[in-house]
PDB file of N, CA and C in Angstrom:
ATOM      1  N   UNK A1414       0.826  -1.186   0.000  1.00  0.00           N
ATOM      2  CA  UNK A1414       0.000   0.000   0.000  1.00  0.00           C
ATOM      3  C   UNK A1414       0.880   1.263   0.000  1.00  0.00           C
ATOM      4  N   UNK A1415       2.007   1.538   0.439  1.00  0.00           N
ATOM      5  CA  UNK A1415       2.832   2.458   1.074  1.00  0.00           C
ATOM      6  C   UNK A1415       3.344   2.548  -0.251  1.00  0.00           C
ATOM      7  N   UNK A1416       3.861   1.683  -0.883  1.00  0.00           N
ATOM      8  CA  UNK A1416       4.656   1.732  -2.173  1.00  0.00           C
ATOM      9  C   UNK A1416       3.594   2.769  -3.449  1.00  0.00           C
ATOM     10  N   UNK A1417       2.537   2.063  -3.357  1.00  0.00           N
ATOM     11  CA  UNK A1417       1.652   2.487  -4.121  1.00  0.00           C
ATOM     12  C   UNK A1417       1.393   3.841  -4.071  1.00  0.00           C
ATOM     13  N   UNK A1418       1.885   4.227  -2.920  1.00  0.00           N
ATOM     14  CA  UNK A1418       1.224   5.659  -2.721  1.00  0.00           C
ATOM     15  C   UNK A1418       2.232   6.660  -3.015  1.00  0.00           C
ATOM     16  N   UNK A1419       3.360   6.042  -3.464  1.00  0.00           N
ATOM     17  CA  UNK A1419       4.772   6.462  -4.168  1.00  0.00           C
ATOM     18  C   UNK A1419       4.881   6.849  -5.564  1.00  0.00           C
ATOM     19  N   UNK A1420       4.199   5.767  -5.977  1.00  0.00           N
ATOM     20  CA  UNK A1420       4.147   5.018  -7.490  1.00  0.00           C
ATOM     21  C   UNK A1420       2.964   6.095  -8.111  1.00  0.00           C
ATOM     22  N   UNK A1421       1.737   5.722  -7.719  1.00  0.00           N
ATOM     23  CA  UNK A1421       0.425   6.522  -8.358  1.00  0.00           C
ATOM     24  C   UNK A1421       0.647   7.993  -7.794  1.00  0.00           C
ATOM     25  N   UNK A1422       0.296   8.287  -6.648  1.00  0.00           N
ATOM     26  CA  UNK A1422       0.723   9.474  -5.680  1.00  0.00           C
ATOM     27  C   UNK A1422       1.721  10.100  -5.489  1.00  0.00           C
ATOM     28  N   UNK A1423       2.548   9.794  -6.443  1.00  0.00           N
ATOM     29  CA  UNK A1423       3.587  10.946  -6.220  1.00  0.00           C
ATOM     30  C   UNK A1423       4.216  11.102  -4.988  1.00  0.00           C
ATOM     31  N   UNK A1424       4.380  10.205  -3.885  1.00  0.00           N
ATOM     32  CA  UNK A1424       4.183  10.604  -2.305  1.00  0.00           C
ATOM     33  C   UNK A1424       5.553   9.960  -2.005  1.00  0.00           C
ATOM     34  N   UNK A1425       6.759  10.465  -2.229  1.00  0.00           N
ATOM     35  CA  UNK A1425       7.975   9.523  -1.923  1.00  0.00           C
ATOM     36  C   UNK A1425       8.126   9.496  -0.029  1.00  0.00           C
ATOM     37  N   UNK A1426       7.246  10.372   0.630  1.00  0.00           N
ATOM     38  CA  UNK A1426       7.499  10.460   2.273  1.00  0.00           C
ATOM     39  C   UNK A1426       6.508   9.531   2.596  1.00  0.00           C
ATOM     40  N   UNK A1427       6.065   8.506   2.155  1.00  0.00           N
ATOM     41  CA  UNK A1427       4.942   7.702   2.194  1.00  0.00           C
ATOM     42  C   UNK A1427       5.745   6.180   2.932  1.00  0.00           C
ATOM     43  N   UNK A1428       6.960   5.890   2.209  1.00  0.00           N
ATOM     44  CA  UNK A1428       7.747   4.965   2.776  1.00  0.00           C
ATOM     45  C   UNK A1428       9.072   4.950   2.786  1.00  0.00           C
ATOM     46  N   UNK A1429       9.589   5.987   4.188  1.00  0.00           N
ATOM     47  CA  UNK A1429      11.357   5.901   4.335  1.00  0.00           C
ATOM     48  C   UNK A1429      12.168   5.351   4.643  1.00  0.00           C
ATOM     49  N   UNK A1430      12.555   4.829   3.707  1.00  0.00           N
ATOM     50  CA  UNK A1430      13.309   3.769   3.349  1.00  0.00           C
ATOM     51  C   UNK A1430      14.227   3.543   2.198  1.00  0.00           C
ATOM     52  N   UNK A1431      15.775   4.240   2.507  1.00  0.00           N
ATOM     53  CA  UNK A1431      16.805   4.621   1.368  1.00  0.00           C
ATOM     54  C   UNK A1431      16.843   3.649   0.540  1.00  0.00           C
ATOM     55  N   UNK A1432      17.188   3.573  -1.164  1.00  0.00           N
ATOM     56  CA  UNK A1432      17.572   2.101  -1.642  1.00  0.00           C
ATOM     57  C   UNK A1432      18.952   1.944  -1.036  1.00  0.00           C
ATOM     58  N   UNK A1433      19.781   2.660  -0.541  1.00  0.00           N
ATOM     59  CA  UNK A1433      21.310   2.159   0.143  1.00  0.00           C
ATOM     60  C   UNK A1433      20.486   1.385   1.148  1.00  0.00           C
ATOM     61  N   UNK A1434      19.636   1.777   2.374  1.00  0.00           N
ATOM     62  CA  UNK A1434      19.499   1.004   3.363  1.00  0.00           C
ATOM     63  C   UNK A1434      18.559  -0.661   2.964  1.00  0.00           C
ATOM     64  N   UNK A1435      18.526  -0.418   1.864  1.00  0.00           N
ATOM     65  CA  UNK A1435      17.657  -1.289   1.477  1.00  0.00           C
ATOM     66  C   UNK A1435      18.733  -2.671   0.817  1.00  0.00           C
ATOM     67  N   UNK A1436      19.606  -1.705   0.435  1.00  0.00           N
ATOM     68  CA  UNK A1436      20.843  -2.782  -0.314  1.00  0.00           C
ATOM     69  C   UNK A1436      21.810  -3.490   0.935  1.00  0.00           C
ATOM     70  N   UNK A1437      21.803  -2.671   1.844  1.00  0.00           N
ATOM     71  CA  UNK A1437      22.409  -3.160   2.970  1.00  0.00           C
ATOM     72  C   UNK A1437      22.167  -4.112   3.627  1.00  0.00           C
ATOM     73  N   UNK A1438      20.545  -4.211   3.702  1.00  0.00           N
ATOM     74  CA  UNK A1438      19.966  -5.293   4.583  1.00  0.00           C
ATOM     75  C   UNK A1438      19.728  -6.387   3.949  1.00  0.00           C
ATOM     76  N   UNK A1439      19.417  -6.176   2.061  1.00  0.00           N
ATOM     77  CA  UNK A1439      20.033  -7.496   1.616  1.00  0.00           C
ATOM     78  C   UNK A1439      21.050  -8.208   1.736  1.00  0.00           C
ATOM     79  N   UNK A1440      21.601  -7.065   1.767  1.00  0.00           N
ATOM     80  CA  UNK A1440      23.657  -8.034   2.324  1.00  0.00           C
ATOM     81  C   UNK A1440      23.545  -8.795   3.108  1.00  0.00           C
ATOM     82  N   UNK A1441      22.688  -8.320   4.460  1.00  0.00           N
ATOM     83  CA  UNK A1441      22.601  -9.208   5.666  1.00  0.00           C
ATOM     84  C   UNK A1441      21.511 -10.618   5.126  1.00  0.00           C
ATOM     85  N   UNK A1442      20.806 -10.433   4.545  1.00  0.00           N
ATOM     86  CA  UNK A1442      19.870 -11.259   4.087  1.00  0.00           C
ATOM     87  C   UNK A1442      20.844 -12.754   3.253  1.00  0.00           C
ATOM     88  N   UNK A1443      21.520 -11.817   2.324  1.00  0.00           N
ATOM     89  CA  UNK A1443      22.536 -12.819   1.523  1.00  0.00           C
ATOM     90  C   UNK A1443      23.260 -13.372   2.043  1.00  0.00           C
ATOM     91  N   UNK A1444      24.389 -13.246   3.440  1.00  0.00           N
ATOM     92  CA  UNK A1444      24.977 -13.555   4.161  1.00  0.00           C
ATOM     93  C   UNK A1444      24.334 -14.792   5.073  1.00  0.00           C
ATOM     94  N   UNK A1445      23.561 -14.626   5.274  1.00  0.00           N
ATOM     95  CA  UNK A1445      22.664 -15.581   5.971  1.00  0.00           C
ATOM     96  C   UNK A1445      22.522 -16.675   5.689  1.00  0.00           C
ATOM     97  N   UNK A1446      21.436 -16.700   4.008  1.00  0.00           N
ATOM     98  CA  UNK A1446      21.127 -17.363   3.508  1.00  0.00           C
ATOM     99  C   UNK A1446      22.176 -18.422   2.881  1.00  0.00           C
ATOM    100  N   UNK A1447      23.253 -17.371   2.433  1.00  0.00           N
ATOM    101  CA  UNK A1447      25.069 -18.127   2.369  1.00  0.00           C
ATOM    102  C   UNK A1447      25.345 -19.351   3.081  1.00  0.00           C
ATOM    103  N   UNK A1448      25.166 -18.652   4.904  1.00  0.00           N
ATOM    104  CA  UNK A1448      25.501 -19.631   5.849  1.00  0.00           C
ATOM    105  C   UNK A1448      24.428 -20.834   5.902  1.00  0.00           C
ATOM    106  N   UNK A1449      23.848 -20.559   5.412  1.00  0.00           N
ATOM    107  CA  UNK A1449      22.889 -21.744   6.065  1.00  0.00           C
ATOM    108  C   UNK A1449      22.737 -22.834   4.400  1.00  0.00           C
ATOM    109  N   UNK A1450      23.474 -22.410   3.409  1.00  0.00           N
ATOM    110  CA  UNK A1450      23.997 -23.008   2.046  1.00  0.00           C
ATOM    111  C   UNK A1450      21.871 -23.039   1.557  1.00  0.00           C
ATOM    112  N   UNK A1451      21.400 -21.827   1.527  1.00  0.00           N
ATOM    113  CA  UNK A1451      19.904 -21.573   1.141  1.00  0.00           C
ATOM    114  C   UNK A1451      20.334 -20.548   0.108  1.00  0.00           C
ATOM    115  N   UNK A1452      19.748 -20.976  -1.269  1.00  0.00           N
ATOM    116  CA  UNK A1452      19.712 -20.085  -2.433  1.00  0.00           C
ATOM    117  C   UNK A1452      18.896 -18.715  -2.352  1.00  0.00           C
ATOM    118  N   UNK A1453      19.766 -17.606  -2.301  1.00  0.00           N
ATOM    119  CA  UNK A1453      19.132 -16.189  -2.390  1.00  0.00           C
ATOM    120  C   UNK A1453      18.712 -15.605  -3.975  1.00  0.00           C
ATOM    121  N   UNK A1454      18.367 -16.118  -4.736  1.00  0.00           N
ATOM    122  CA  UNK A1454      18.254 -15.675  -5.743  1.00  0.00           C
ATOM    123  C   UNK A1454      17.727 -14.158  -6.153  1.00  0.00           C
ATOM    124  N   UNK A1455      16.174 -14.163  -5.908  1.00  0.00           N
ATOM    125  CA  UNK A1455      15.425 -13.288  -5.800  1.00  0.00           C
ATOM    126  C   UNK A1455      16.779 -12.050  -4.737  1.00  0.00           C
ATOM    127  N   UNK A1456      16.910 -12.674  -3.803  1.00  0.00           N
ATOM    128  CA  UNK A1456      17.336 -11.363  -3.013  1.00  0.00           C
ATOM    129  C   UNK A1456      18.982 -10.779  -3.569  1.00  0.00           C
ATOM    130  N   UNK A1457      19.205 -11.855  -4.093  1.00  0.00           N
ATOM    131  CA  UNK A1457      20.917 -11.183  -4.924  1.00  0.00           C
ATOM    132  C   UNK A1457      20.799 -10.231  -5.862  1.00  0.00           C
ATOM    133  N   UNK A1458      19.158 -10.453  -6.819  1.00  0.00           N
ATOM    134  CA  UNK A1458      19.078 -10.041  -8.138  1.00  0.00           C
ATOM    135  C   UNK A1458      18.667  -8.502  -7.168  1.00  0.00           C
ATOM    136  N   UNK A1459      17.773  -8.148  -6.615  1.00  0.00           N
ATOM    137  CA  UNK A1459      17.059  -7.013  -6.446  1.00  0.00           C
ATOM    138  C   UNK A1459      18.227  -6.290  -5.694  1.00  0.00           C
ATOM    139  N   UNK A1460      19.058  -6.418  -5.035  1.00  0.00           N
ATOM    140  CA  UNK A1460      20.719  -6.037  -4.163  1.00  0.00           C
ATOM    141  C   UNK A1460      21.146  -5.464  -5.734  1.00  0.00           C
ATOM    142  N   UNK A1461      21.593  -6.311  -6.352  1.00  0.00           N
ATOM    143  CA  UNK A1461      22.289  -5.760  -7.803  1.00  0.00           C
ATOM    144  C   UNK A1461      21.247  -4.820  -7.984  1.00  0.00           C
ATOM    145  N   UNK A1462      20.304  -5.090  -8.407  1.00  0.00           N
ATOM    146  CA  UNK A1462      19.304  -3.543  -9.094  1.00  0.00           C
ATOM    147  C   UNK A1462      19.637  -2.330  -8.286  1.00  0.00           C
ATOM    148  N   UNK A1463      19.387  -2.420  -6.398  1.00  0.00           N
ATOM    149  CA  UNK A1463      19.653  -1.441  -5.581  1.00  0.00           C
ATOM    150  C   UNK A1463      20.963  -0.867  -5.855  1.00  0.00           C
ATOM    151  N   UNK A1464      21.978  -1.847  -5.943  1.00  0.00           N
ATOM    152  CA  UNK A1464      23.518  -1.156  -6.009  1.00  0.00           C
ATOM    153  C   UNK A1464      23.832  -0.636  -7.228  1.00  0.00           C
ATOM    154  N   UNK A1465      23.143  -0.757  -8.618  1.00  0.00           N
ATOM    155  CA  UNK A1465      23.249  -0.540  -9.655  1.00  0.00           C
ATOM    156  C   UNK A1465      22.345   1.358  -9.636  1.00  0.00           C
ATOM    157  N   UNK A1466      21.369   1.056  -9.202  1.00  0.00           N
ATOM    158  CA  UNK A1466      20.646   2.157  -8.756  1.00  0.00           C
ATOM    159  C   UNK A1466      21.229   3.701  -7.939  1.00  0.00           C
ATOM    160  N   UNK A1467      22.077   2.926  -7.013  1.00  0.00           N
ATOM    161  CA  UNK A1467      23.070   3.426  -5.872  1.00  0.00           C
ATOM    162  C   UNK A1467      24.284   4.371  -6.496  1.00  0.00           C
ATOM    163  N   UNK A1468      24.661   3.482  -7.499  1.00  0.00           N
ATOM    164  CA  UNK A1468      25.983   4.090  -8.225  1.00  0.00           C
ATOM    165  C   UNK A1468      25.056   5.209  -9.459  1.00  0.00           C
ATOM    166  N   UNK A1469      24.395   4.964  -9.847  1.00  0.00           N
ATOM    167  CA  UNK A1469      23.691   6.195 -10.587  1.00  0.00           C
ATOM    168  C   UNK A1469      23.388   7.214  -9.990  1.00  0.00           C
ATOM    169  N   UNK A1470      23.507   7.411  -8.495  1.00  0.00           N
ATOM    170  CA  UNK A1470      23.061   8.216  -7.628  1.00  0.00           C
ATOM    171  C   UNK A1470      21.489   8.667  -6.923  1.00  0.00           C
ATOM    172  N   UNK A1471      21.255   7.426  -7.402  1.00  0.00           N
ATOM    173  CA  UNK A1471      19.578   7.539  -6.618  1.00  0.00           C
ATOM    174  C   UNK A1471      19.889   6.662  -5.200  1.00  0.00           C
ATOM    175  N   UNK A1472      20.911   6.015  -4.307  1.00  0.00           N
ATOM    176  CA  UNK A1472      21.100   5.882  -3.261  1.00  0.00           C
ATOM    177  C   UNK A1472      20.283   5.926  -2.348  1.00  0.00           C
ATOM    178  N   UNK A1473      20.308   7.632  -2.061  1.00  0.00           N
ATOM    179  CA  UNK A1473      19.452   8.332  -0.865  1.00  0.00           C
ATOM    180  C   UNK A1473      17.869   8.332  -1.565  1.00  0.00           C
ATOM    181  N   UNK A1474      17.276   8.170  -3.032  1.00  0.00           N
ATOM    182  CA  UNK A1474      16.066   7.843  -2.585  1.00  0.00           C
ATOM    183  C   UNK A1474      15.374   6.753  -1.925  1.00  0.00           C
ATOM    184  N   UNK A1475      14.064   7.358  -1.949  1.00  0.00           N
ATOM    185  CA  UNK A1475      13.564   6.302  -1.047  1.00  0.00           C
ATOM    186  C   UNK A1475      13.044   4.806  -1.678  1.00  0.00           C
ATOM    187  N   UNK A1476      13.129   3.903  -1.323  1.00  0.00           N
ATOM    188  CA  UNK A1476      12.790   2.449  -2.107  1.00  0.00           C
ATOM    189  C   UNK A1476      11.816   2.229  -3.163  1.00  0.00           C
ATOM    190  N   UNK A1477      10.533   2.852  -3.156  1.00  0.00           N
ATOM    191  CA  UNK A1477       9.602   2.719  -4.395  1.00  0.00           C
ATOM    192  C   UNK A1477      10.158   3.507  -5.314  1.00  0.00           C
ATOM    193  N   UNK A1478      10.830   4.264  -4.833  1.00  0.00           N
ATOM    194  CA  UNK A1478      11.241   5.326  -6.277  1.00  0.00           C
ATOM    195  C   UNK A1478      12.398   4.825  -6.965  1.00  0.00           C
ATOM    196  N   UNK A1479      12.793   3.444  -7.159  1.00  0.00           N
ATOM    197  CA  UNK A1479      13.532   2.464  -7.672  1.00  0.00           C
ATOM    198  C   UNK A1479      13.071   2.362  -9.184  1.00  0.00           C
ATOM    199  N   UNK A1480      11.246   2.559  -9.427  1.00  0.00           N
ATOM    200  CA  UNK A1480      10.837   2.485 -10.224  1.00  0.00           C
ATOM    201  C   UNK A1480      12.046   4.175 -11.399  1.00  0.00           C
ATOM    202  N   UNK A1481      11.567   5.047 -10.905  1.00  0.00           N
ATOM    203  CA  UNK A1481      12.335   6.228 -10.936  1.00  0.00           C
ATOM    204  C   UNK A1481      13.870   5.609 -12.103  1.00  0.00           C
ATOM    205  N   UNK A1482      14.835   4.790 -11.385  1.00  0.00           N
ATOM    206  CA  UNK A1482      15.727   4.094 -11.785  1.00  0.00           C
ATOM    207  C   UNK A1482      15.375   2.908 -13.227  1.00  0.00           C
ATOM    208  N   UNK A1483      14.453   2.298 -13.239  1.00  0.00           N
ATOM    209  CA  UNK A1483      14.084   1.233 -13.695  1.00  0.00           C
ATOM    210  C   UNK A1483      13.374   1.911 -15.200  1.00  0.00           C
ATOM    211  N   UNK A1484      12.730   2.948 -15.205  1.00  0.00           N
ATOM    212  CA  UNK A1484      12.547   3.705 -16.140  1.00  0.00           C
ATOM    213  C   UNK A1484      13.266   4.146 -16.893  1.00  0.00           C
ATOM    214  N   UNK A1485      14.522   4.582 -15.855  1.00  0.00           N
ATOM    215  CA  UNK A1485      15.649   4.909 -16.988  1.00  0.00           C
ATOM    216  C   UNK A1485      16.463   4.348 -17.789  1.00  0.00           C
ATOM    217  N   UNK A1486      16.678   3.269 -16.898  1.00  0.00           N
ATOM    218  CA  UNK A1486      17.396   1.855 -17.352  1.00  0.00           C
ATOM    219  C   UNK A1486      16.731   1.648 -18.781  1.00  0.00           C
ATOM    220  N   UNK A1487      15.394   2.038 -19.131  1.00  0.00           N
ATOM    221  CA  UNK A1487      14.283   1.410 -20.191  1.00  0.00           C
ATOM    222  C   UNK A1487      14.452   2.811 -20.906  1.00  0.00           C
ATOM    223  N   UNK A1488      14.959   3.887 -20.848  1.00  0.00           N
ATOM    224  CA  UNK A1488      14.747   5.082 -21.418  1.00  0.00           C
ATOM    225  C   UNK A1488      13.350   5.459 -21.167  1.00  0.00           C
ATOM    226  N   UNK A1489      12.843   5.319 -20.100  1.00  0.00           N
ATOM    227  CA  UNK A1489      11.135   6.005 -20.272  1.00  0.00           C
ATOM    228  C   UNK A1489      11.135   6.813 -18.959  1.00  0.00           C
ATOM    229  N   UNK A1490      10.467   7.544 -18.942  1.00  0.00           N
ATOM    230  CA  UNK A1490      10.404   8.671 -18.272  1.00  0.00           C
ATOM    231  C   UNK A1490       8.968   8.329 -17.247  1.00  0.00           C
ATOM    232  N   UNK A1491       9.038   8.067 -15.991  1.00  0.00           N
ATOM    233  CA  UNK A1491       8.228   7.583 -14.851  1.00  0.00           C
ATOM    234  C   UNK A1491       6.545   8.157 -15.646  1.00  0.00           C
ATOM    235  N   UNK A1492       6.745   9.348 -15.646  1.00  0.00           N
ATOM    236  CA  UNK A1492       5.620  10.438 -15.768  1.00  0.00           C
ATOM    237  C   UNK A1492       4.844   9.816 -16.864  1.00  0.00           C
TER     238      UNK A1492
END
């Protein structure tokens, strides 16, 4: 719901939550899943998108606005 209200609404203070802090806690997620020899797939791929995201300098936005990133990646413009 929170995301959504990012996405349609324009509302990025809707859910704060950096994509850095978001890439971080996959780390911890991946690390885990490492130790315990459990396939992270899903969570390796979306870490790469965040860190890929990160180095373009959308970092400090907030997590739905990934879309923001993902648009560009596609050349299309969110709007």
């Amino acid at each position: 719901e929170r995301f959504m209200k990012v996405i349609l609404g324009n509302d990025p203070e809707a859910m704060k939550f950096s994509i850095n802090n978001a890439s971080k806690d996959l780390g911890y997620y991946g690390a885990m899943a490492e130790a315990l020899s459990s396939p992270a797939f899903v969570g390796q791929s979306v870490r790469q998108t965040f860190n890929a995201a990160s180095n373009m300098g959308y970092g400090s936005q907030y997590v739905p606005q990934i879309v923001e990133f993902l648009a560009l990646l596609q050349g299309k413009n969110k709007d």
